[in-house]
Amino acid sequence: MANTDPIALVDHLFRKQAGQMVATLTRTLGPRHLTLAEDAVQDALMTAMQQWPFRGVPDHPEAWLFQVARNRALDRLRHGQMAADKEPAIARESATVESPNAAPLLRGELPPVEDDQLGLLFLTCHPSLASDACVALALKLVGGFSVGEIARAFLSQESAIAQRLVRAKRALRDEQISFGMPEPADLPARLDSVLDVLYLMFNEGYAATSGDQLIRGDVAAEAIRLTRMIAMHPAIAAPRTWALLALMLLHAARFPARVDSEGTLFLLREQDRSKWDRTMIVEGMRALDRASSGDRITAFHLEAGIAACHAAAVSWESTDWVQIVELYDELFALTGSPVVAMNRAVAVSRVEGALAGLAALDAIDLSALDRYPLLPAIQAELWRAAGDIDRAVSCYRTALGLARSAPEQRWLTGRLSLLV
């Protein structure tokens, strides 16, 4: 790994491994020491950032991180009352590199973590916590999201999210909730929150809310991996999980056409559809078919249906916009979401014209989206299509002032330059 950029690798491993390490340490230490597990993993990642640029990347970086995190946890526990009975448990999870029997770490392997991650997901989504607190905590621990990223996902303030996380951790500690998969009878009460977490994880991968990259492929891939695990788990399998998996796969299939090698953003109507991942589309359609069992239609079913309409269309012009508007009507009736109303307006404009799309926006209270850059960007596109260039320019400038990622800023700057 001599040519690997150490800082970029640490950032990648943070997304890929942090949730796994926190999950395994939390199972070993017990949920009461959730914060300790999280802090130990953060310390390991900071140590890597400090050491790897100068000492080089170790042969097995994932195993190195886990061992450092494990040692940090042990060091802290040695100063507490739990050291005597918890140290042997942690030692069994990862043998030290000095031991000739340290096979997992010496081979560069981590302890088995898939079940641990499911356990952590369902732990953080305990019904004793408010649903928004469940989702925020799971995004932090399993998804490795920062407080700022969670705040943007909730369209909320960072201070409010930070307080929500503190309260959620305190509640888990005070309730003395055990780690692991719930009993089958208790799964339905937690599954919806778990799926909400995975949905928001994928959204961040689909369109990053900050940074130089529009798509965070590792975040989206992790959301897909965890959703697929849940969909195929015999005790948890549910139609709405398959619907979410279908939604993710159908959107991820378009990733190769959404940006080019220079990071230029392409809207759906501009994309080269020959670049779409057909294998992923086929898998997504099969997942949507499996989601059709049962009699409950969820938001995931409707969103996946919209994505399927786009995936089935050979061109932007041949898209079944009437069907998409009908699906958005059902989705808005189910959720009342202003984001859904905003996206519905775009579909309405394809059926009835730009002015009809603008009227659809005016009919909805969009005050919750006043800091959401996509709203003025859509308004700008619709005003441009309607021929009102002055209003389009004003909306593009508003969107540019709110844009959070570099690709969004470049796209908006380009659109604005065509009009001024």
mmCIF file of N, CA and C in Angstrom, residues 33 69 77 80 96 104 134 141 145 165 300 320 322 334 387 392 407:
data_model
loop_
_atom_site.group_PDB
_atom_site.id
_atom_site.type_symbol
_atom_site.label_atom_id
_atom_site.label_comp_id
_atom_site.label_asym_id
_atom_site.label_seq_id
_atom_site.Cartn_x
_atom_site.Cartn_y
_atom_site.Cartn_z
ATOM 1 N N HIS A 33 -21.564 0.755 27.817
ATOM 2 C CA HIS A 33 -20.281 1.363 27.449
ATOM 3 C C HIS A 33 -20.249 1.738 25.976
ATOM 4 N N ALA A 69 -8.197 0.263 18.492
ATOM 5 C CA ALA A 69 -9.448 0.579 19.189
ATOM 6 C C ALA A 69 -9.650 -0.343 20.374
ATOM 7 N N LEU A 77 -10.775 0.828 30.377
ATOM 8 C CA LEU A 77 -11.458 -0.057 31.315
ATOM 9 C C LEU A 77 -10.562 -0.444 32.486
ATOM 10 N N GLY A 80 -11.318 1.425 35.392
ATOM 11 C CA GLY A 80 -12.685 1.370 35.898
ATOM 12 C C GLY A 80 -12.986 0.037 36.547
ATOM 13 N N THR A 96 -3.696 -10.619 20.350
ATOM 14 C CA THR A 96 -2.646 -9.627 20.146
ATOM 15 C C THR A 96 -1.661 -10.108 19.105
ATOM 16 N N PRO A 104 -6.680 -14.222 13.232
ATOM 17 C CA PRO A 104 -7.501 -13.233 12.523
ATOM 18 C C PRO A 104 -6.760 -11.944 12.219
ATOM 19 N N CYS A 134 -33.742 7.558 17.506
ATOM 20 C CA CYS A 134 -33.235 6.271 17.010
ATOM 21 C C CYS A 134 -32.448 6.461 15.729
ATOM 22 N N LEU A 141 -23.595 6.091 14.815
ATOM 23 C CA LEU A 141 -22.795 4.941 15.229
ATOM 24 C C LEU A 141 -22.569 3.937 14.110
ATOM 25 N N PHE A 145 -21.829 8.966 10.496
ATOM 26 C CA PHE A 145 -22.183 10.330 10.112
ATOM 27 C C PHE A 145 -21.709 11.319 11.171
ATOM 28 N N LEU A 165 -28.653 13.265 20.418
ATOM 29 C CA LEU A 165 -27.736 12.129 20.536
ATOM 30 C C LEU A 165 -27.371 11.865 21.991
ATOM 31 N N PHE A 300 -41.547 3.435 0.576
ATOM 32 C CA PHE A 300 -40.477 2.795 -0.178
ATOM 33 C C PHE A 300 -41.018 2.135 -1.449
ATOM 34 N N ASP A 320 -42.784 7.642 -18.631
ATOM 35 C CA ASP A 320 -44.226 7.653 -18.341
ATOM 36 C C ASP A 320 -44.492 8.646 -17.212
ATOM 37 N N VAL A 322 -47.107 10.551 -16.647
ATOM 38 C CA VAL A 322 -48.446 10.465 -16.053
ATOM 39 C C VAL A 322 -48.440 9.465 -14.899
ATOM 40 N N LEU A 334 -49.507 9.866 1.491
ATOM 41 C CA LEU A 334 -49.009 8.997 2.553
ATOM 42 C C LEU A 334 -48.082 9.717 3.513
ATOM 43 N N GLY A 387 -39.771 30.819 -19.684
ATOM 44 C CA GLY A 387 -39.341 31.995 -20.415
ATOM 45 C C GLY A 387 -39.092 33.227 -19.568
ATOM 46 N N ALA A 392 -35.578 33.266 -13.215
ATOM 47 C CA ALA A 392 -34.691 32.104 -13.234
ATOM 48 C C ALA A 392 -33.323 32.465 -12.673
ATOM 49 N N PRO A 407 -19.759 19.917 -6.513
ATOM 50 C CA PRO A 407 -20.435 19.639 -7.787
ATOM 51 C C PRO A 407 -21.723 20.438 -7.963
#
